[in-house]
Amino acid sequence: MGETSYTRRRVVVTGLGMVTPLGTGVEKNWEAVVSGKSGIKRIEKFDPSPFTTQIAGEVRDFKSEDFLDKQSVRRFDVFIHYAVASARMAMEDSGLKIDDSNRHRVGCLTGSGLGGLTMLEHYHTVLLQQGPRKISPFFIPGMIANMAPGQIAIEFGAKGPNLSIETACAASCHAVGESFRLIQEGKADAMITGGSEAVVRPLALGGFCSMRALSTRNDEPEKASRPFDLNRDGFVMAEGAGILILEEMKQALERGVHIYAEVVGYGMSADAYHVSAPEPDGGGSILCMQNALDDAGMRPEEIDYINAHGTSTKLNDESETRAVKGVFGDHAHKLAISSTKSMTGHLLGGAGGVEAIYTVLTIKHGIIPPTINYETPDPECDLDFVPNKSRSSKVKAAMSNSFGFGGTNASLIFKEFEP
């Protein structure tokens, strides 16, 4: 770990908010994951019959009007609805107040893989069927990816750093990591961070089907996402958002707010290998996880749990397993590892934010979520994947991994908070 020219400030998690196929709100989500509940069903947003894959993790209990005014509902893509709603829940949870005394020190940084695909599809149809004059002036600002942190900032009056990250399936893990770094370096005192995605749409479904990346277990949707299982046949698309409030530790302690966990490490790397396939030996992932450990100043054996990227594809699951062994050595077989994607599906650019929340809650509650649908072990994936049932266990430190197309990798490390 190199020398730094600044005092590394401690960063804690004080608020959580989420919208996923398992429900709207943190409590509903946590109850579902520890119960091993699947949120995967046949697609209802459109007729999926022409597609080889007809299932996804859709958000089913969410009402935009509960979180946004009618004008905003009309003007913004649904991925922004999810982001703003999750930010509202997280801000309420944290009790953080933004006013003239601190608004320049509170920022927003979120990730998304594809941004406003729902709105893009809609206005492309409008253009073809009704002509250019029928395109709404709100089309562009309503669908671009950076409007998620932009609108969150407008909603709460946060004038600090404002950024959007688009690093495919690692986007919101990178967002949390970069937010951590901004606070750590003294460039902000609090960050509203995470990510959102809403691309369960015909165009995205068709694209992933063409890649043969998705599960076609249409007759058993709940059993389709099966990370590390020998009989997996692809990942399952999903949608939603996960937002965390990160704060500088002293500020949080002065506010007397509940602290879920401390963020202590963040690593990044590139595979530099292939546009969509991970490096078979896990080289890039090894570097990423090792960078996170070095950043945290921790030894591999200090990690108790990993929330794996665990997509339920053969290439990813085997590569990640090899990478964990490469970083953790003998300790790899003592680690508890699970993929909550087995229940939520893969939220793409929103996955890292949601999974960071599950990781934080694992530390808080001492319950490790399971990898459901783990029925036939893959000999190439021979670690402890917490099969099918959650496990009560003290977790002092945990890692969350997110790896994306283009070979972009991100890892976060959280610890039980000790003042």
Short mmCIF file of C-alpha atoms in Angstrom, two decimals:
data_model
loop_
_atom_site.label_atom_id
_atom_site.label_comp_id
_atom_site.label_asym_id
_atom_site.label_seq_id
_atom_site.Cartn_x
_atom_site.Cartn_y
_atom_site.Cartn_z
CA MET A 1 0.00 0.00 0.00
CA GLY A 2 1.57 3.28 -1.11
CA GLU A 3 2.07 6.37 1.01
CA THR A 4 -0.70 8.96 0.90
CA SER A 5 -0.44 12.71 1.27
CA TYR A 6 -3.68 12.96 3.26
CA THR A 7 -5.02 11.65 6.53
CA ARG A 8 -7.31 8.75 5.73
CA ARG A 9 -10.62 9.53 7.39
CA ARG A 10 -12.83 6.68 8.54
CA VAL A 11 -16.08 6.11 6.64
CA VAL A 12 -19.24 4.46 7.95
CA VAL A 13 -22.61 3.35 6.58
CA THR A 14 -25.56 5.14 8.23
CA GLY A 15 -28.50 4.63 5.86
CA LEU A 16 -29.87 2.00 3.49
CA GLY A 17 -32.64 1.95 0.89
CA MET A 18 -33.52 -0.55 -1.80
CA VAL A 19 -35.96 -1.71 -4.45
CA THR A 20 -35.51 -5.24 -5.84
CA PRO A 21 -37.50 -8.19 -7.19
CA LEU A 22 -37.75 -9.29 -3.54
CA GLY A 23 -39.63 -6.14 -2.61
CA THR A 24 -39.49 -2.44 -1.84
CA GLY A 25 -37.62 -1.58 1.34
CA VAL A 26 -34.70 -3.01 3.30
CA GLU A 27 -36.75 -4.96 5.83
CA LYS A 28 -38.74 -6.82 3.17
CA ASN A 29 -35.54 -7.61 1.26
CA TRP A 30 -33.61 -8.90 4.24
CA GLU A 31 -36.47 -11.10 5.36
CA ALA A 32 -36.66 -12.58 1.85
CA VAL A 33 -32.95 -13.28 1.39
CA VAL A 34 -32.47 -14.96 4.75
CA SER A 35 -35.56 -17.08 3.97
CA GLY A 36 -34.08 -18.14 0.65
CA LYS A 37 -36.94 -16.65 -1.36
CA SER A 38 -36.65 -16.21 -5.14
CA GLY A 39 -37.89 -13.09 -6.92
CA ILE A 40 -37.68 -14.65 -10.40
CA LYS A 41 -40.90 -15.11 -12.36
CA ARG A 42 -42.25 -15.02 -15.91
CA ILE A 43 -41.95 -11.54 -17.38
CA GLU A 44 -45.12 -9.44 -17.08
CA LYS A 45 -43.95 -6.04 -18.42
CA PHE A 46 -44.34 -7.27 -22.00
CA ASP A 47 -45.12 -10.51 -23.82
CA PRO A 48 -41.90 -12.55 -23.64
CA SER A 49 -43.21 -15.39 -25.82
CA PRO A 50 -40.97 -14.64 -28.86
CA PHE A 51 -37.82 -14.87 -26.74
CA THR A 52 -35.85 -17.96 -25.78
CA THR A 53 -35.73 -16.59 -22.22
CA GLN A 54 -39.08 -15.53 -20.80
CA ILE A 55 -38.20 -14.95 -17.13
CA ALA A 56 -36.62 -12.13 -15.12
CA GLY A 57 -36.43 -10.52 -11.73
CA GLU A 58 -39.06 -7.79 -12.07
CA VAL A 59 -39.93 -5.29 -9.34
CA ARG A 60 -43.60 -5.98 -8.65
CA ASP A 61 -44.65 -4.07 -5.52
CA PHE A 62 -43.23 -0.63 -6.36
CA LYS A 63 -45.38 2.45 -6.99
CA SER A 64 -43.48 5.44 -8.37
CA GLU A 65 -46.17 7.80 -7.05
CA ASP A 66 -45.26 6.83 -3.48
CA PHE A 67 -41.87 8.50 -3.93
CA LEU A 68 -42.12 11.04 -6.78
CA ASP A 69 -44.63 13.67 -7.84
CA LYS A 70 -46.71 12.97 -10.96
CA GLN A 71 -44.65 15.31 -13.12
CA SER A 72 -41.39 13.55 -12.23
CA VAL A 73 -42.96 10.14 -12.82
CA ARG A 74 -43.80 11.21 -16.37
CA ARG A 75 -40.49 12.89 -17.12
CA PHE A 76 -37.99 10.33 -15.85
CA ASP A 77 -37.15 6.78 -16.79
CA VAL A 78 -38.05 4.10 -14.25
CA PHE A 79 -34.39 3.50 -13.32
CA ILE A 80 -34.40 7.04 -11.95
CA HIS A 81 -37.64 6.30 -10.07
CA TYR A 82 -35.91 3.35 -8.38
CA ALA A 83 -32.82 5.43 -7.56
CA VAL A 84 -34.73 8.37 -6.09
CA ALA A 85 -37.02 6.07 -4.10
CA SER A 86 -34.08 4.14 -2.66
CA ALA A 87 -32.30 7.41 -1.84
CA ARG A 88 -35.40 8.65 0.01
CA MET A 89 -35.50 5.47 2.08
CA ALA A 90 -31.77 5.67 2.81
CA MET A 91 -31.89 9.34 3.77
CA GLU A 92 -34.82 8.74 6.09
CA ASP A 93 -32.98 5.78 7.61
CA SER A 94 -29.83 7.84 8.22
CA GLY A 95 -31.60 10.93 9.53
CA LEU A 96 -29.06 13.04 7.63
CA LYS A 97 -30.26 16.63 7.21
CA ILE A 98 -28.94 18.70 4.32
CA ASP A 99 -29.04 22.48 4.69
CA ASP A 100 -26.93 25.53 3.86
CA SER A 101 -24.37 24.56 6.48
CA ASN A 102 -23.40 21.29 4.83
CA ARG A 103 -24.94 20.95 1.35
CA HIS A 104 -21.60 21.66 -0.38
CA ARG A 105 -20.09 18.70 1.53
CA VAL A 106 -22.76 16.12 0.61
CA GLY A 107 -22.50 14.45 -2.79
CA CYS A 108 -24.29 11.91 -4.98
CA LEU A 109 -22.56 9.17 -6.95
CA THR A 110 -24.44 6.29 -8.53
CA GLY A 111 -23.87 3.59 -11.12
CA SER A 112 -25.99 2.20 -13.95
CA GLY A 113 -25.18 -0.16 -16.78
CA LEU A 114 -27.53 1.04 -19.52
CA GLY A 115 -29.43 4.02 -18.13
CA GLY A 116 -32.90 4.80 -19.41
CA LEU A 117 -33.58 1.98 -21.84
CA THR A 118 -37.34 2.01 -21.20
CA MET A 119 -37.59 5.63 -22.32
CA LEU A 120 -35.18 5.06 -25.21
CA GLU A 121 -37.30 2.21 -26.57
CA HIS A 122 -40.48 4.27 -26.17
CA TYR A 123 -39.26 7.35 -28.01
CA HIS A 124 -37.66 5.31 -30.77
CA THR A 125 -41.13 3.89 -31.42
CA VAL A 126 -42.60 7.41 -31.27
CA LEU A 127 -40.03 8.60 -33.83
CA LEU A 128 -40.79 5.78 -36.26
CA GLN A 129 -44.57 5.91 -35.91
CA GLN A 130 -45.32 9.60 -35.31
CA GLY A 131 -42.28 11.52 -36.44
CA PRO A 132 -39.66 13.71 -34.72
CA ARG A 133 -42.08 16.45 -33.63
CA LYS A 134 -43.67 14.03 -31.16
CA ILE A 135 -40.45 13.42 -29.23
CA SER A 136 -40.71 14.94 -25.77
CA PRO A 137 -38.23 17.69 -24.77
CA PHE A 138 -37.79 15.67 -21.57
CA PHE A 139 -36.59 12.58 -23.46
CA ILE A 140 -32.84 13.20 -23.18
CA PRO A 141 -32.72 14.49 -19.57
CA GLY A 142 -35.19 11.78 -18.62
CA MET A 143 -33.01 8.85 -19.72
CA ILE A 144 -29.32 9.72 -19.40
CA ALA A 145 -27.50 7.74 -16.70
CA ASN A 146 -26.16 10.74 -14.77
CA MET A 147 -29.68 12.04 -14.19
CA ALA A 148 -30.04 9.52 -11.35
CA PRO A 149 -27.48 11.28 -9.11
CA GLY A 150 -28.54 14.58 -10.65
CA GLN A 151 -32.16 14.16 -9.63
CA ILE A 152 -31.22 12.83 -6.19
CA ALA A 153 -29.11 15.96 -5.69
CA ILE A 154 -32.02 18.17 -6.77
CA GLU A 155 -34.42 16.34 -4.45
CA PHE A 156 -32.19 16.82 -1.39
CA GLY A 157 -30.22 19.95 -2.28
CA ALA A 158 -26.86 18.18 -2.19
CA LYS A 159 -24.23 20.34 -3.93
CA GLY A 160 -21.14 18.21 -3.34
CA PRO A 161 -19.49 15.85 -5.86
CA ASN A 162 -22.00 14.56 -8.41
CA LEU A 163 -21.04 11.70 -10.70
CA SER A 164 -22.41 8.72 -12.58
CA ILE A 165 -20.39 5.58 -13.29
CA GLU A 166 -21.12 3.23 -16.21
CA THR A 167 -18.87 0.22 -15.78
CA ALA A 168 -21.41 -2.44 -16.71
CA CYS A 169 -22.14 -4.88 -13.88
CA ALA A 170 -19.48 -3.33 -11.64
CA ALA A 171 -20.96 0.18 -11.87
CA SER A 172 -22.59 0.60 -8.48
CA CYS A 173 -19.81 -1.25 -6.64
CA HIS A 174 -17.42 1.27 -8.19
CA ALA A 175 -19.82 4.05 -7.18
CA VAL A 176 -19.75 3.02 -3.51
CA GLY A 177 -15.98 2.64 -3.65
CA GLU A 178 -15.41 6.05 -5.22
CA SER A 179 -17.77 7.63 -2.68
CA PHE A 180 -15.79 5.97 0.10
CA ARG A 181 -12.61 7.45 -1.37
CA LEU A 182 -14.07 10.98 -1.66
CA ILE A 183 -14.98 10.98 2.04
CA GLN A 184 -11.75 9.29 3.05
CA GLU A 185 -9.73 11.97 1.25
CA GLY A 186 -11.76 14.83 2.73
CA LYS A 187 -13.48 15.91 -0.48
CA ALA A 188 -16.94 15.23 0.98
CA ASP A 189 -18.39 14.50 4.40
CA ALA A 190 -21.31 12.36 3.22
CA MET A 191 -22.28 10.62 -0.01
CA ILE A 192 -25.56 9.24 -1.32
CA THR A 193 -24.33 6.29 -3.37
CA GLY A 194 -25.17 2.96 -4.97
CA GLY A 195 -26.87 2.22 -8.25
CA SER A 196 -29.99 1.41 -10.22
CA GLU A 197 -31.06 -0.45 -13.33
CA ALA A 198 -34.33 -1.02 -15.18
CA VAL A 199 -33.64 -2.84 -18.43
CA VAL A 200 -36.07 -5.76 -18.33
CA ARG A 201 -37.13 -4.66 -21.79
CA PRO A 202 -37.43 -6.40 -25.17
CA LEU A 203 -34.27 -4.85 -26.58
CA ALA A 204 -32.02 -5.84 -23.67
CA LEU A 205 -33.63 -9.26 -23.34
CA GLY A 206 -33.12 -9.86 -27.06
CA GLY A 207 -29.50 -8.78 -26.84
CA PHE A 208 -28.65 -11.09 -23.97
CA CYS A 209 -30.59 -13.94 -25.60
CA SER A 210 -28.49 -13.48 -28.73
CA MET A 211 -25.38 -13.84 -26.58
CA ARG A 212 -26.84 -17.06 -25.12
CA ALA A 213 -26.01 -15.66 -21.70
CA LEU A 214 -29.41 -16.13 -20.06
CA SER A 215 -31.05 -19.11 -18.40
CA THR A 216 -33.84 -20.67 -20.43
CA ARG A 217 -35.36 -22.50 -17.50
CA ASN A 218 -38.72 -20.87 -18.29
CA ASP A 219 -40.82 -23.61 -16.72
CA GLU A 220 -39.10 -23.23 -13.32
CA PRO A 221 -38.32 -19.51 -12.92
CA GLU A 222 -37.53 -19.71 -9.20
CA LYS A 223 -34.88 -22.35 -9.91
CA ALA A 224 -33.28 -20.60 -12.89
CA SER A 225 -30.61 -18.60 -11.07
CA ARG A 226 -28.29 -21.21 -9.59
CA PRO A 227 -24.75 -19.86 -9.06
CA PHE A 228 -21.97 -22.43 -8.67
CA ASP A 229 -24.39 -25.32 -9.35
CA LEU A 230 -23.27 -27.81 -12.00
CA ASN A 231 -26.60 -27.58 -13.86
CA ARG A 232 -26.77 -23.80 -14.21
CA ASP A 233 -27.48 -22.58 -17.74
CA GLY A 234 -27.02 -18.80 -17.56
CA PHE A 235 -27.89 -15.73 -15.54
CA VAL A 236 -31.29 -14.11 -15.00
CA MET A 237 -31.83 -10.40 -15.74
CA ALA A 238 -33.27 -8.28 -12.94
CA GLU A 239 -34.02 -4.67 -12.06
CA GLY A 240 -34.03 -2.39 -9.05
CA ALA A 241 -31.76 -0.17 -6.99
CA GLY A 242 -29.67 -0.10 -3.83
CA ILE A 243 -28.58 3.18 -2.19
CA LEU A 244 -26.34 3.66 0.84
CA ILE A 245 -25.53 6.75 2.88
CA LEU A 246 -21.83 6.92 3.65
CA GLU A 247 -20.53 9.42 6.21
CA GLU A 248 -17.28 10.49 7.79
CA MET A 249 -17.14 8.66 11.11
CA LYS A 250 -16.80 11.63 13.48
CA GLN A 251 -19.77 13.38 11.90
CA ALA A 252 -21.90 10.25 12.26
CA LEU A 253 -20.88 9.80 15.90
CA GLU A 254 -21.68 13.44 16.66
CA ARG A 255 -25.12 12.98 15.14
CA GLY A 256 -25.64 9.93 17.35
CA VAL A 257 -26.98 7.97 14.40
CA HIS A 258 -27.02 4.18 14.13
CA ILE A 259 -23.94 2.88 12.27
CA TYR A 260 -24.41 -0.33 10.27
CA ALA A 261 -20.76 -1.00 9.44
CA GLU A 262 -17.51 0.64 8.42
CA VAL A 263 -16.17 0.76 4.86
CA VAL A 264 -12.48 -0.11 5.06
CA GLY A 265 -11.29 -1.27 1.64
CA TYR A 266 -11.85 -0.73 -2.07
CA GLY A 267 -10.08 -2.38 -4.98
CA MET A 268 -10.26 -2.10 -8.76
CA SER A 269 -8.63 -3.83 -11.71
CA ALA A 270 -9.05 -4.85 -15.35
CA ASP A 271 -8.87 -8.30 -16.90
CA ALA A 272 -7.58 -6.84 -20.19
CA TYR A 273 -8.75 -10.09 -21.72
CA HIS A 274 -12.16 -10.15 -23.48
CA VAL A 275 -15.23 -7.96 -24.01
CA SER A 276 -17.62 -10.24 -22.12
CA ALA A 277 -15.81 -13.34 -20.79
CA PRO A 278 -13.82 -13.20 -17.55
CA GLU A 279 -10.17 -14.20 -17.49
CA PRO A 280 -10.30 -18.01 -16.98
CA ASP A 281 -7.66 -18.08 -14.24
CA GLY A 282 -9.28 -15.13 -12.47
CA GLY A 283 -6.17 -12.98 -12.79
CA GLY A 284 -7.99 -9.63 -12.91
CA SER A 285 -10.31 -10.60 -10.08
CA ILE A 286 -7.33 -11.72 -7.98
CA LEU A 287 -5.70 -8.33 -8.45
CA CYS A 288 -8.96 -6.55 -7.58
CA MET A 289 -9.58 -8.46 -4.35
CA GLN A 290 -5.92 -8.16 -3.33
CA ASN A 291 -6.05 -4.41 -3.96
CA ALA A 292 -9.08 -4.16 -1.65
CA LEU A 293 -7.28 -6.12 1.08
CA ASP A 294 -4.17 -3.96 0.71
CA ASP A 295 -6.28 -0.82 0.84
CA ALA A 296 -7.90 -2.04 4.07
CA GLY A 297 -4.56 -3.13 5.51
CA MET A 298 -6.05 -6.57 6.14
CA ARG A 299 -4.83 -10.14 5.86
CA PRO A 300 -6.89 -12.62 3.81
CA GLU A 301 -7.73 -14.69 6.90
CA GLU A 302 -9.47 -11.68 8.48
CA ILE A 303 -12.32 -11.91 5.94
CA ASP A 304 -15.23 -14.05 7.16
CA TYR A 305 -17.66 -13.80 4.24
CA ILE A 306 -17.75 -12.91 0.56
CA ASN A 307 -20.89 -11.80 -1.26
CA ALA A 308 -19.78 -13.21 -4.60
CA HIS A 309 -20.42 -11.78 -8.04
CA GLY A 310 -21.80 -15.30 -8.65
CA THR A 311 -23.82 -14.75 -11.81
CA SER A 312 -24.85 -18.38 -12.48
CA THR A 313 -22.79 -18.63 -15.66
CA LYS A 314 -20.15 -21.34 -16.03
CA LEU A 315 -17.35 -18.96 -17.03
CA ASN A 316 -17.93 -16.45 -14.24
CA ASP A 317 -18.54 -18.91 -11.42
CA GLU A 318 -15.45 -20.97 -12.19
CA SER A 319 -13.24 -17.93 -12.74
CA GLU A 320 -14.37 -16.32 -9.47
CA THR A 321 -13.80 -19.56 -7.56
CA ARG A 322 -10.24 -19.77 -8.88
CA ALA A 323 -9.69 -16.11 -8.01
CA VAL A 324 -10.87 -16.58 -4.42
CA LYS A 325 -8.46 -19.51 -4.06
CA GLY A 326 -5.69 -17.40 -5.59
CA VAL A 327 -6.18 -14.59 -3.06
CA PHE A 328 -7.17 -16.49 0.07
CA GLY A 329 -5.14 -19.70 -0.25
CA ASP A 330 -6.01 -22.23 2.46
CA HIS A 331 -8.43 -19.74 4.03
CA ALA A 332 -10.62 -19.95 0.89
CA HIS A 333 -12.06 -23.22 2.18
CA LYS A 334 -12.90 -21.65 5.54
CA LEU A 335 -14.71 -18.68 4.03
CA ALA A 336 -18.49 -18.50 3.76
CA ILE A 337 -19.37 -17.41 0.23
CA SER A 338 -22.82 -16.84 -1.23
CA SER A 339 -24.47 -15.30 -4.24
CA THR A 340 -27.64 -13.37 -3.48
CA LYS A 341 -28.18 -13.26 -7.25
CA SER A 342 -29.60 -16.75 -6.77
CA MET A 343 -32.62 -14.94 -5.30
CA THR A 344 -32.67 -11.48 -6.88
CA GLY A 345 -31.33 -12.31 -10.30
CA HIS A 346 -28.64 -10.06 -11.77
CA LEU A 347 -29.38 -6.34 -11.45
CA LEU A 348 -26.52 -5.54 -13.85
CA GLY A 349 -25.34 -1.99 -13.04
CA GLY A 350 -27.53 -1.96 -9.94
CA ALA A 351 -26.14 -5.22 -8.53
CA GLY A 352 -23.20 -3.77 -6.58
CA GLY A 353 -25.32 -1.35 -4.57
CA VAL A 354 -27.88 -3.99 -3.64
CA GLU A 355 -25.22 -6.55 -2.76
CA ALA A 356 -23.25 -4.02 -0.70
CA ILE A 357 -26.41 -3.58 1.37
CA TYR A 358 -26.84 -7.33 1.83
CA THR A 359 -23.18 -7.53 2.89
CA VAL A 360 -23.62 -4.76 5.45
CA LEU A 361 -26.75 -6.45 6.82
CA THR A 362 -24.88 -9.75 7.07
CA ILE A 363 -22.40 -8.06 9.40
CA LYS A 364 -25.13 -6.31 11.38
CA HIS A 365 -27.39 -9.34 11.92
CA GLY A 366 -24.85 -12.17 11.99
CA ILE A 367 -26.84 -14.11 9.40
CA ILE A 368 -25.25 -15.20 6.10
CA PRO A 369 -27.68 -15.35 3.15
CA PRO A 370 -27.71 -18.64 1.23
CA THR A 371 -26.99 -19.53 -2.36
CA ILE A 372 -30.31 -21.11 -3.26
CA ASN A 373 -30.77 -23.75 -5.99
CA TYR A 374 -27.38 -25.22 -5.12
CA GLU A 375 -28.23 -28.87 -5.70
CA THR A 376 -25.36 -30.46 -7.63
CA PRO A 377 -21.91 -29.09 -6.79
CA ASP A 378 -19.69 -28.17 -9.72
CA PRO A 379 -16.33 -29.91 -9.13
CA GLU A 380 -14.63 -26.71 -10.38
CA CYS A 381 -16.47 -24.71 -7.70
CA ASP A 382 -15.56 -26.53 -4.51
CA LEU A 383 -15.84 -23.85 -1.81
CA ASP A 384 -18.44 -23.24 0.91
CA PHE A 385 -21.27 -21.50 -0.95
CA VAL A 386 -23.72 -21.60 1.99
CA PRO A 387 -26.10 -23.91 0.12
CA ASN A 388 -29.85 -23.33 0.20
CA LYS A 389 -30.28 -22.18 3.82
CA SER A 390 -29.04 -19.06 5.60
CA ARG A 391 -26.51 -19.53 8.38
CA SER A 392 -26.15 -17.79 11.74
CA SER A 393 -22.52 -16.78 12.10
CA LYS A 394 -20.51 -13.90 13.52
CA VAL A 395 -19.16 -11.86 10.59
CA LYS A 396 -16.63 -9.21 11.55
CA ALA A 397 -15.42 -8.45 8.03
CA ALA A 398 -16.89 -9.15 4.61
CA MET A 399 -16.11 -8.53 0.95
CA SER A 400 -18.51 -7.79 -1.90
CA ASN A 401 -17.43 -8.46 -5.50
CA SER A 402 -18.74 -7.06 -8.78
CA PHE A 403 -17.21 -7.84 -12.16
CA GLY A 404 -18.42 -6.41 -15.48
CA PHE A 405 -18.24 -6.69 -19.26
CA GLY A 406 -15.04 -5.20 -20.62
CA GLY A 407 -13.18 -6.93 -17.80
CA THR A 408 -13.81 -4.23 -15.23
CA ASN A 409 -13.65 -5.36 -11.60
CA ALA A 410 -14.54 -3.87 -8.20
CA SER A 411 -14.35 -5.17 -4.62
CA LEU A 412 -15.48 -3.57 -1.36
CA ILE A 413 -14.61 -4.56 2.20
CA PHE A 414 -16.87 -3.77 5.17
CA LYS A 415 -16.13 -4.35 8.84
CA GLU A 416 -18.11 -4.40 12.03
CA PHE A 417 -17.89 -0.87 13.39
CA GLU A 418 -15.73 -0.27 16.43
CA PRO A 419 -15.21 3.38 17.45
#
